[in-house]
Amino acid sequence: MFSKLVSAVFFTGVLVSLACGSVRAQSFHKGAVLVSLSEGTTHSIYSTHKGNCRNDGRSSVHVQGDRDPLSIEYGLSSHWGIGINLGTDIFKVVPGFYQFSVPGSVVKAYMAEATFDVNYHFFNTKHTDLSAFFSIGCSSVILKGDDRDYGDMYLPVNITESKENRHYSYNAGGGIMRMGAKGKYYFRRRFGVMGIISLYAAGTSPNGVKDNNVGINTTTAIRGWAIEFGPCFRFF
C-alpha cells in the first residue's frame, strides 16, 4: 500500500514537472511580459472637414506615412494577453487642408496614439507566436512650425503676429481603433523578431484647443492599414 502511494506521488510529480516545462517552453504563457519596438509604414486616407454642416468643405487624399510604436503585453493565460501601445505616425499633407500655405507645399502632421490592447494567441510554440489583437484608445493630430522651417510663410490673414514670430499651430484630440495580427519568432530564449499588419481608423477634433491659429473648426480623420517590423523581448 505504501509503495503504491509513493509511486502515485512520484508519477504525479513527473506529470506536473512535464506540464510546467511544456508551458515554460512556449514563447507565450501566463505571466509573460513582452516588449517590442517596431518601425513601419502606413497607407492611409487622410481627410479633413471644416465646420459641422454637410455642405462645408471636405478634403481627402491618400498618403503614406512612417510609424514607430512601443508595445508592452502581459500574459493573462496561455492564450490571452493585455497591453498598451504608444506610437506616432508621421504624414506629409497639403497645408491647404488647414487653410494656410507654405513655400514647400507640404507640412508634417504627427498622429500620436495611446491604446489599450487585447491579444489572443492562437498558435504558440517554443519559437513561434502568432496572435490577433484589438486596440482602442486616444489619439491626437499635431501640426507645428514657424519661419525657421520654411522661411517666408503664407498664413491666414487673421494671424496678427509679426513676420519674425509667425508660426502655425494645430492640435486636435479624439479616439482610435486598431485591429490586426502579429507574428513573433524567438531565435534566442528571450530575444526575437516580429511583424505586425493592422487596420485602423482615427478621428480628432480641435474643439476646446485655444492655441490653434490654423485649421479652426477643422476635424481630421485618418483610416488605413500599416505594416511594421522590429525586435521583441520576453522578460519572463
JSON list of N, CA and C in Angstrom, two decimals, residues 172-230:
[
{"chain": "A", "resi": 172, "resn": "ALA", "atom": "N", "xyz": [-5.48, 68.63, -32.38]},
{"chain": "A", "resi": 172, "resn": "ALA", "atom": "CA", "xyz": [-6.83, 68.07, -32.29]},
{"chain": "A", "resi": 172, "resn": "ALA", "atom": "C", "xyz": [-6.75, 66.72, -31.57]},
{"chain": "A", "resi": 173, "resn": "GLY", "atom": "N", "xyz": [-7.75, 66.43, -30.75]},
{"chain": "A", "resi": 173, "resn": "GLY", "atom": "CA", "xyz": [-7.77, 65.19, -29.99]},
{"chain": "A", "resi": 173, "resn": "GLY", "atom": "C", "xyz": [-9.00, 64.36, -30.30]},
{"chain": "A", "resi": 174, "resn": "GLY", "atom": "N", "xyz": [-8.88, 63.06, -30.08]},
{"chain": "A", "resi": 174, "resn": "GLY", "atom": "CA", "xyz": [-10.00, 62.16, -30.35]},
{"chain": "A", "resi": 174, "resn": "GLY", "atom": "C", "xyz": [-9.67, 60.73, -29.99]},
{"chain": "A", "resi": 175, "resn": "GLY", "atom": "N", "xyz": [-10.23, 59.79, -30.74]},
{"chain": "A", "resi": 175, "resn": "GLY", "atom": "CA", "xyz": [-10.05, 58.38, -30.46]},
{"chain": "A", "resi": 175, "resn": "GLY", "atom": "C", "xyz": [-9.53, 57.60, -31.65]},
{"chain": "A", "resi": 176, "resn": "ILE", "atom": "N", "xyz": [-9.14, 56.35, -31.39]},
{"chain": "A", "resi": 176, "resn": "ILE", "atom": "CA", "xyz": [-8.63, 55.48, -32.44]},
{"chain": "A", "resi": 176, "resn": "ILE", "atom": "C", "xyz": [-8.98, 54.04, -32.12]},
{"chain": "A", "resi": 177, "resn": "MET", "atom": "N", "xyz": [-9.25, 53.25, -33.16]},
{"chain": "A", "resi": 177, "resn": "MET", "atom": "CA", "xyz": [-9.43, 51.81, -33.05]},
{"chain": "A", "resi": 177, "resn": "MET", "atom": "C", "xyz": [-8.47, 51.15, -34.04]},
{"chain": "A", "resi": 178, "resn": "ARG", "atom": "N", "xyz": [-7.91, 50.00, -33.62]},
{"chain": "A", "resi": 178, "resn": "ARG", "atom": "CA", "xyz": [-6.97, 49.28, -34.48]},
{"chain": "A", "resi": 178, "resn": "ARG", "atom": "C", "xyz": [-7.16, 47.78, -34.26]},
{"chain": "A", "resi": 179, "resn": "MET", "atom": "N", "xyz": [-7.06, 47.00, -35.32]},
{"chain": "A", "resi": 179, "resn": "MET", "atom": "CA", "xyz": [-7.10, 45.55, -35.22]},
{"chain": "A", "resi": 179, "resn": "MET", "atom": "C", "xyz": [-6.14, 44.95, -36.23]},
{"chain": "A", "resi": 180, "resn": "GLY", "atom": "N", "xyz": [-5.64, 43.76, -35.91]},
{"chain": "A", "resi": 180, "resn": "GLY", "atom": "CA", "xyz": [-4.69, 43.16, -36.82]},
{"chain": "A", "resi": 180, "resn": "GLY", "atom": "C", "xyz": [-4.12, 41.87, -36.29]},
{"chain": "A", "resi": 181, "resn": "ALA", "atom": "N", "xyz": [-2.95, 41.49, -36.81]},
{"chain": "A", "resi": 181, "resn": "ALA", "atom": "CA", "xyz": [-2.29, 40.24, -36.45]},
{"chain": "A", "resi": 181, "resn": "ALA", "atom": "C", "xyz": [-0.81, 40.49, -36.24]},
{"chain": "A", "resi": 182, "resn": "LYS", "atom": "N", "xyz": [-0.23, 39.71, -35.32]},
{"chain": "A", "resi": 182, "resn": "LYS", "atom": "CA", "xyz": [1.19, 39.79, -35.01]},
{"chain": "A", "resi": 182, "resn": "LYS", "atom": "C", "xyz": [1.83, 38.42, -35.18]},
{"chain": "A", "resi": 183, "resn": "GLY", "atom": "N", "xyz": [3.06, 38.42, -35.63]},
{"chain": "A", "resi": 183, "resn": "GLY", "atom": "CA", "xyz": [3.84, 37.20, -35.69]},
{"chain": "A", "resi": 183, "resn": "GLY", "atom": "C", "xyz": [5.21, 37.43, -35.07]},
{"chain": "A", "resi": 184, "resn": "LYS", "atom": "N", "xyz": [5.59, 36.58, -34.13]},
{"chain": "A", "resi": 184, "resn": "LYS", "atom": "CA", "xyz": [6.89, 36.69, -33.47]},
{"chain": "A", "resi": 184, "resn": "LYS", "atom": "C", "xyz": [7.67, 35.39, -33.65]},
{"chain": "A", "resi": 185, "resn": "TYR", "atom": "N", "xyz": [8.98, 35.52, -33.84]},
{"chain": "A", "resi": 185, "resn": "TYR", "atom": "CA", "xyz": [9.86, 34.35, -33.88]},
{"chain": "A", "resi": 185, "resn": "TYR", "atom": "C", "xyz": [11.04, 34.60, -32.95]},
{"chain": "A", "resi": 186, "resn": "TYR", "atom": "N", "xyz": [11.21, 33.72, -31.97]},
{"chain": "A", "resi": 186, "resn": "TYR", "atom": "CA", "xyz": [12.28, 33.85, -30.99]},
{"chain": "A", "resi": 186, "resn": "TYR", "atom": "C", "xyz": [13.46, 32.96, -31.39]},
{"chain": "A", "resi": 187, "resn": "PHE", "atom": "N", "xyz": [14.55, 33.58, -31.81]},
{"chain": "A", "resi": 187, "resn": "PHE", "atom": "CA", "xyz": [15.75, 32.82, -32.17]},
{"chain": "A", "resi": 187, "resn": "PHE", "atom": "C", "xyz": [16.65, 32.58, -30.97]},
{"chain": "A", "resi": 188, "resn": "ARG", "atom": "N", "xyz": [16.40, 33.28, -29.86]},
{"chain": "A", "resi": 188, "resn": "ARG", "atom": "CA", "xyz": [17.04, 33.01, -28.58]},
{"chain": "A", "resi": 188, "resn": "ARG", "atom": "C", "xyz": [15.94, 32.82, -27.54]},
{"chain": "A", "resi": 189, "resn": "ARG", "atom": "N", "xyz": [16.32, 32.51, -26.32]},
{"chain": "A", "resi": 189, "resn": "ARG", "atom": "CA", "xyz": [15.31, 32.24, -25.29]},
{"chain": "A", "resi": 189, "resn": "ARG", "atom": "C", "xyz": [14.39, 33.43, -25.07]},
{"chain": "A", "resi": 190, "resn": "ARG", "atom": "N", "xyz": [14.94, 34.64, -25.09]},
{"chain": "A", "resi": 190, "resn": "ARG", "atom": "CA", "xyz": [14.14, 35.83, -24.81]},
{"chain": "A", "resi": 190, "resn": "ARG", "atom": "C", "xyz": [14.09, 36.83, -25.96]},
{"chain": "A", "resi": 191, "resn": "PHE", "atom": "N", "xyz": [14.99, 36.74, -26.90]},
{"chain": "A", "resi": 191, "resn": "PHE", "atom": "CA", "xyz": [15.06, 37.71, -27.99]},
{"chain": "A", "resi": 191, "resn": "PHE", "atom": "C", "xyz": [14.44, 37.14, -29.26]},
{"chain": "A", "resi": 192, "resn": "GLY", "atom": "N", "xyz": [13.78, 38.02, -30.01]},
{"chain": "A", "resi": 192, "resn": "GLY", "atom": "CA", "xyz": [13.19, 37.59, -31.26]},
{"chain": "A", "resi": 192, "resn": "GLY", "atom": "C", "xyz": [12.92, 38.76, -32.18]},
{"chain": "A", "resi": 193, "resn": "VAL", "atom": "N", "xyz": [12.27, 38.46, -33.29]},
{"chain": "A", "resi": 193, "resn": "VAL", "atom": "CA", "xyz": [11.85, 39.48, -34.25]},
{"chain": "A", "resi": 193, "resn": "VAL", "atom": "C", "xyz": [10.35, 39.34, -34.46]},
{"chain": "A", "resi": 194, "resn": "MET", "atom": "N", "xyz": [9.73, 40.42, -34.88]},
{"chain": "A", "resi": 194, "resn": "MET", "atom": "CA", "xyz": [8.28, 40.41, -35.03]},
{"chain": "A", "resi": 194, "resn": "MET", "atom": "C", "xyz": [7.84, 41.18, -36.26]},
{"chain": "A", "resi": 195, "resn": "GLY", "atom": "N", "xyz": [6.62, 40.89, -36.71]},
{"chain": "A", "resi": 195, "resn": "GLY", "atom": "CA", "xyz": [5.97, 41.62, -37.78]},
{"chain": "A", "resi": 195, "resn": "GLY", "atom": "C", "xyz": [4.51, 41.85, -37.42]},
{"chain": "A", "resi": 196, "resn": "ILE", "atom": "N", "xyz": [3.97, 42.99, -37.80]},
{"chain": "A", "resi": 196, "resn": "ILE", "atom": "CA", "xyz": [2.58, 43.34, -37.49]},
{"chain": "A", "resi": 196, "resn": "ILE", "atom": "C", "xyz": [1.92, 43.90, -38.75]},
{"chain": "A", "resi": 197, "resn": "ILE", "atom": "N", "xyz": [0.69, 43.49, -38.98]},
{"chain": "A", "resi": 197, "resn": "ILE", "atom": "CA", "xyz": [-0.14, 44.12, -40.01]},
{"chain": "A", "resi": 197, "resn": "ILE", "atom": "C", "xyz": [-1.46, 44.49, -39.35]},
{"chain": "A", "resi": 198, "resn": "SER", "atom": "N", "xyz": [-1.96, 45.70, -39.63]},
{"chain": "A", "resi": 198, "resn": "SER", "atom": "CA", "xyz": [-3.14, 46.17, -38.91]},
{"chain": "A", "resi": 198, "resn": "SER", "atom": "C", "xyz": [-3.97, 47.10, -39.78]},
{"chain": "A", "resi": 199, "resn": "LEU", "atom": "N", "xyz": [-5.25, 47.20, -39.42]},
{"chain": "A", "resi": 199, "resn": "LEU", "atom": "CA", "xyz": [-6.18, 48.18, -39.96]},
{"chain": "A", "resi": 199, "resn": "LEU", "atom": "C", "xyz": [-6.55, 49.14, -38.84]},
{"chain": "A", "resi": 200, "resn": "TYR", "atom": "N", "xyz": [-6.75, 50.42, -39.17]},
{"chain": "A", "resi": 200, "resn": "TYR", "atom": "CA", "xyz": [-7.07, 51.38, -38.11]},
{"chain": "A", "resi": 200, "resn": "TYR", "atom": "C", "xyz": [-7.94, 52.50, -38.64]},
{"chain": "A", "resi": 201, "resn": "ALA", "atom": "N", "xyz": [-8.61, 53.18, -37.71]},
{"chain": "A", "resi": 201, "resn": "ALA", "atom": "CA", "xyz": [-9.41, 54.36, -38.02]},
{"chain": "A", "resi": 201, "resn": "ALA", "atom": "C", "xyz": [-9.34, 55.31, -36.83]},
{"chain": "A", "resi": 202, "resn": "ALA", "atom": "N", "xyz": [-9.04, 56.59, -37.10]},
{"chain": "A", "resi": 202, "resn": "ALA", "atom": "CA", "xyz": [-8.92, 57.59, -36.04]},
{"chain": "A", "resi": 202, "resn": "ALA", "atom": "C", "xyz": [-9.68, 58.84, -36.44]},
{"chain": "A", "resi": 203, "resn": "GLY", "atom": "N", "xyz": [-10.27, 59.50, -35.46]},
{"chain": "A", "resi": 203, "resn": "GLY", "atom": "CA", "xyz": [-10.96, 60.76, -35.69]},
{"chain": "A", "resi": 203, "resn": "GLY", "atom": "C", "xyz": [-10.64, 61.75, -34.59]},
{"chain": "A", "resi": 204, "resn": "THR", "atom": "N", "xyz": [-10.33, 63.00, -34.97]},
{"chain": "A", "resi": 204, "resn": "THR", "atom": "CA", "xyz": [-9.95, 64.01, -33.99]},
{"chain": "A", "resi": 204, "resn": "THR", "atom": "C", "xyz": [-10.66, 65.33, -34.27]},
{"chain": "A", "resi": 205, "resn": "SER", "atom": "N", "xyz": [-10.80, 66.14, -33.22]},
{"chain": "A", "resi": 205, "resn": "SER", "atom": "CA", "xyz": [-11.45, 67.44, -33.33]},
{"chain": "A", "resi": 205, "resn": "SER", "atom": "C", "xyz": [-10.65, 68.47, -32.53]},
{"chain": "A", "resi": 206, "resn": "PRO", "atom": "N", "xyz": [-10.55, 69.72, -33.03]},
{"chain": "A", "resi": 206, "resn": "PRO", "atom": "CA", "xyz": [-9.82, 70.76, -32.30]},
{"chain": "A", "resi": 206, "resn": "PRO", "atom": "C", "xyz": [-10.66, 71.50, -31.27]},
{"chain": "A", "resi": 207, "resn": "ASN", "atom": "N", "xyz": [-11.88, 71.05, -31.03]},
{"chain": "A", "resi": 207, "resn": "ASN", "atom": "CA", "xyz": [-12.76, 71.74, -30.08]},
{"chain": "A", "resi": 207, "resn": "ASN", "atom": "C", "xyz": [-12.11, 71.85, -28.71]},
{"chain": "A", "resi": 208, "resn": "GLY", "atom": "N", "xyz": [-12.11, 73.05, -28.16]},
{"chain": "A", "resi": 208, "resn": "GLY", "atom": "CA", "xyz": [-11.56, 73.28, -26.84]},
{"chain": "A", "resi": 208, "resn": "GLY", "atom": "C", "xyz": [-10.08, 73.62, -26.81]},
{"chain": "A", "resi": 209, "resn": "VAL", "atom": "N", "xyz": [-9.41, 73.57, -27.97]},
{"chain": "A", "resi": 209, "resn": "VAL", "atom": "CA", "xyz": [-7.99, 73.93, -28.03]},
{"chain": "A", "resi": 209, "resn": "VAL", "atom": "C", "xyz": [-7.88, 75.41, -28.37]},
{"chain": "A", "resi": 210, "resn": "LYS", "atom": "N", "xyz": [-7.28, 76.20, -27.49]},
{"chain": "A", "resi": 210, "resn": "LYS", "atom": "CA", "xyz": [-7.25, 77.65, -27.65]},
{"chain": "A", "resi": 210, "resn": "LYS", "atom": "C", "xyz": [-6.05, 78.16, -28.44]},
{"chain": "A", "resi": 211, "resn": "ASP", "atom": "N", "xyz": [-4.99, 77.37, -28.54]},
{"chain": "A", "resi": 211, "resn": "ASP", "atom": "CA", "xyz": [-3.77, 77.87, -29.16]},
{"chain": "A", "resi": 211, "resn": "ASP", "atom": "C", "xyz": [-3.71, 77.67, -30.66]},
{"chain": "A", "resi": 212, "resn": "ASN", "atom": "N", "xyz": [-4.71, 77.04, -31.27]},
{"chain": "A", "resi": 212, "resn": "ASN", "atom": "CA", "xyz": [-4.69, 76.83, -32.71]},
{"chain": "A", "resi": 212, "resn": "ASN", "atom": "C", "xyz": [-4.84, 78.15, -33.46]},
{"chain": "A", "resi": 213, "resn": "ASN", "atom": "N", "xyz": [-4.01, 78.36, -34.48]},
{"chain": "A", "resi": 213, "resn": "ASN", "atom": "CA", "xyz": [-4.20, 79.53, -35.34]},
{"chain": "A", "resi": 213, "resn": "ASN", "atom": "C", "xyz": [-4.38, 79.14, -36.80]},
{"chain": "A", "resi": 214, "resn": "VAL", "atom": "N", "xyz": [-4.41, 77.85, -37.09]},
{"chain": "A", "resi": 214, "resn": "VAL", "atom": "CA", "xyz": [-4.79, 77.34, -38.41]},
{"chain": "A", "resi": 214, "resn": "VAL", "atom": "C", "xyz": [-5.75, 76.18, -38.20]},
{"chain": "A", "resi": 215, "resn": "GLY", "atom": "N", "xyz": [-6.50, 75.84, -39.25]},
{"chain": "A", "resi": 215, "resn": "GLY", "atom": "CA", "xyz": [-7.44, 74.73, -39.14]},
{"chain": "A", "resi": 215, "resn": "GLY", "atom": "C", "xyz": [-8.52, 74.94, -38.11]},
{"chain": "A", "resi": 216, "resn": "ILE", "atom": "N", "xyz": [-8.96, 76.19, -37.95]},
{"chain": "A", "resi": 216, "resn": "ILE", "atom": "CA", "xyz": [-10.00, 76.48, -36.97]},
{"chain": "A", "resi": 216, "resn": "ILE", "atom": "C", "xyz": [-11.28, 75.73, -37.37]},
{"chain": "A", "resi": 217, "resn": "ASN", "atom": "N", "xyz": [-11.88, 75.02, -36.42]},
{"chain": "A", "resi": 217, "resn": "ASN", "atom": "CA", "xyz": [-13.10, 74.23, -36.65]},
{"chain": "A", "resi": 217, "resn": "ASN", "atom": "C", "xyz": [-12.91, 73.15, -37.71]},
{"chain": "A", "resi": 218, "resn": "THR", "atom": "N", "xyz": [-11.69, 72.67, -37.90]},
{"chain": "A", "resi": 218, "resn": "THR", "atom": "CA", "xyz": [-11.41, 71.63, -38.89]},
{"chain": "A", "resi": 218, "resn": "THR", "atom": "C", "xyz": [-11.08, 70.32, -38.19]},
{"chain": "A", "resi": 219, "resn": "THR", "atom": "N", "xyz": [-11.91, 69.31, -38.42]},
{"chain": "A", "resi": 219, "resn": "THR", "atom": "CA", "xyz": [-11.66, 67.99, -37.85]},
{"chain": "A", "resi": 219, "resn": "THR", "atom": "C", "xyz": [-10.78, 67.18, -38.80]},
{"chain": "A", "resi": 220, "resn": "THR", "atom": "N", "xyz": [-10.11, 66.17, -38.25]},
{"chain": "A", "resi": 220, "resn": "THR", "atom": "CA", "xyz": [-9.23, 65.32, -39.03]},
{"chain": "A", "resi": 220, "resn": "THR", "atom": "C", "xyz": [-9.61, 63.86, -38.81]},
{"chain": "A", "resi": 221, "resn": "ALA", "atom": "N", "xyz": [-9.71, 63.10, -39.90]},
{"chain": "A", "resi": 221, "resn": "ALA", "atom": "CA", "xyz": [-9.99, 61.66, -39.84]},
{"chain": "A", "resi": 221, "resn": "ALA", "atom": "C", "xyz": [-8.93, 60.93, -40.67]},
{"chain": "A", "resi": 222, "resn": "ILE", "atom": "N", "xyz": [-8.37, 59.87, -40.11]},
{"chain": "A", "resi": 222, "resn": "ILE", "atom": "CA", "xyz": [-7.34, 59.09, -40.80]},
{"chain": "A", "resi": 222, "resn": "ILE", "atom": "C", "xyz": [-7.71, 57.62, -40.67]},
{"chain": "A", "resi": 223, "resn": "ARG", "atom": "N", "xyz": [-7.73, 56.91, -41.77]},
{"chain": "A", "resi": 223, "resn": "ARG", "atom": "CA", "xyz": [-8.00, 55.47, -41.75]},
{"chain": "A", "resi": 223, "resn": "ARG", "atom": "C", "xyz": [-7.13, 54.78, -42.79]},
{"chain": "A", "resi": 224, "resn": "GLY", "atom": "N", "xyz": [-6.75, 53.56, -42.50]},
{"chain": "A", "resi": 224, "resn": "GLY", "atom": "CA", "xyz": [-5.90, 52.84, -43.45]},
{"chain": "A", "resi": 224, "resn": "GLY", "atom": "C", "xyz": [-5.33, 51.58, -42.84]},
{"chain": "A", "resi": 225, "resn": "TRP", "atom": "N", "xyz": [-4.16, 51.18, -43.34]},
{"chain": "A", "resi": 225, "resn": "TRP", "atom": "CA", "xyz": [-3.51, 49.98, -42.84]},
{"chain": "A", "resi": 225, "resn": "TRP", "atom": "C", "xyz": [-2.03, 50.25, -42.66]},
{"chain": "A", "resi": 226, "resn": "ALA", "atom": "N", "xyz": [-1.39, 49.42, -41.83]},
{"chain": "A", "resi": 226, "resn": "ALA", "atom": "CA", "xyz": [0.02, 49.61, -41.52]},
{"chain": "A", "resi": 226, "resn": "ALA", "atom": "C", "xyz": [0.72, 48.26, -41.47]},
{"chain": "A", "resi": 227, "resn": "ILE", "atom": "N", "xyz": [2.00, 48.27, -41.78]},
{"chain": "A", "resi": 227, "resn": "ILE", "atom": "CA", "xyz": [2.84, 47.08, -41.66]},
{"chain": "A", "resi": 227, "resn": "ILE", "atom": "C", "xyz": [4.12, 47.49, -40.95]},
{"chain": "A", "resi": 228, "resn": "GLU", "atom": "N", "xyz": [4.55, 46.67, -39.98]},
{"chain": "A", "resi": 228, "resn": "GLU", "atom": "CA", "xyz": [5.69, 47.02, -39.13]},
{"chain": "A", "resi": 228, "resn": "GLU", "atom": "C", "xyz": [6.57, 45.80, -38.88]},
{"chain": "A", "resi": 229, "resn": "PHE", "atom": "N", "xyz": [7.85, 46.07, -38.60]},
{"chain": "A", "resi": 229, "resn": "PHE", "atom": "CA", "xyz": [8.80, 45.03, -38.23]},
{"chain": "A", "resi": 229, "resn": "PHE", "atom": "C", "xyz": [9.73, 45.58, -37.14]},
{"chain": "A", "resi": 230, "resn": "GLY", "atom": "N", "xyz": [10.25, 44.68, -36.30]},
{"chain": "A", "resi": 230, "resn": "GLY", "atom": "CA", "xyz": [11.17, 45.13, -35.27]},
{"chain": "A", "resi": 230, "resn": "GLY", "atom": "C", "xyz": [11.54, 44.02, -34.31]}
]
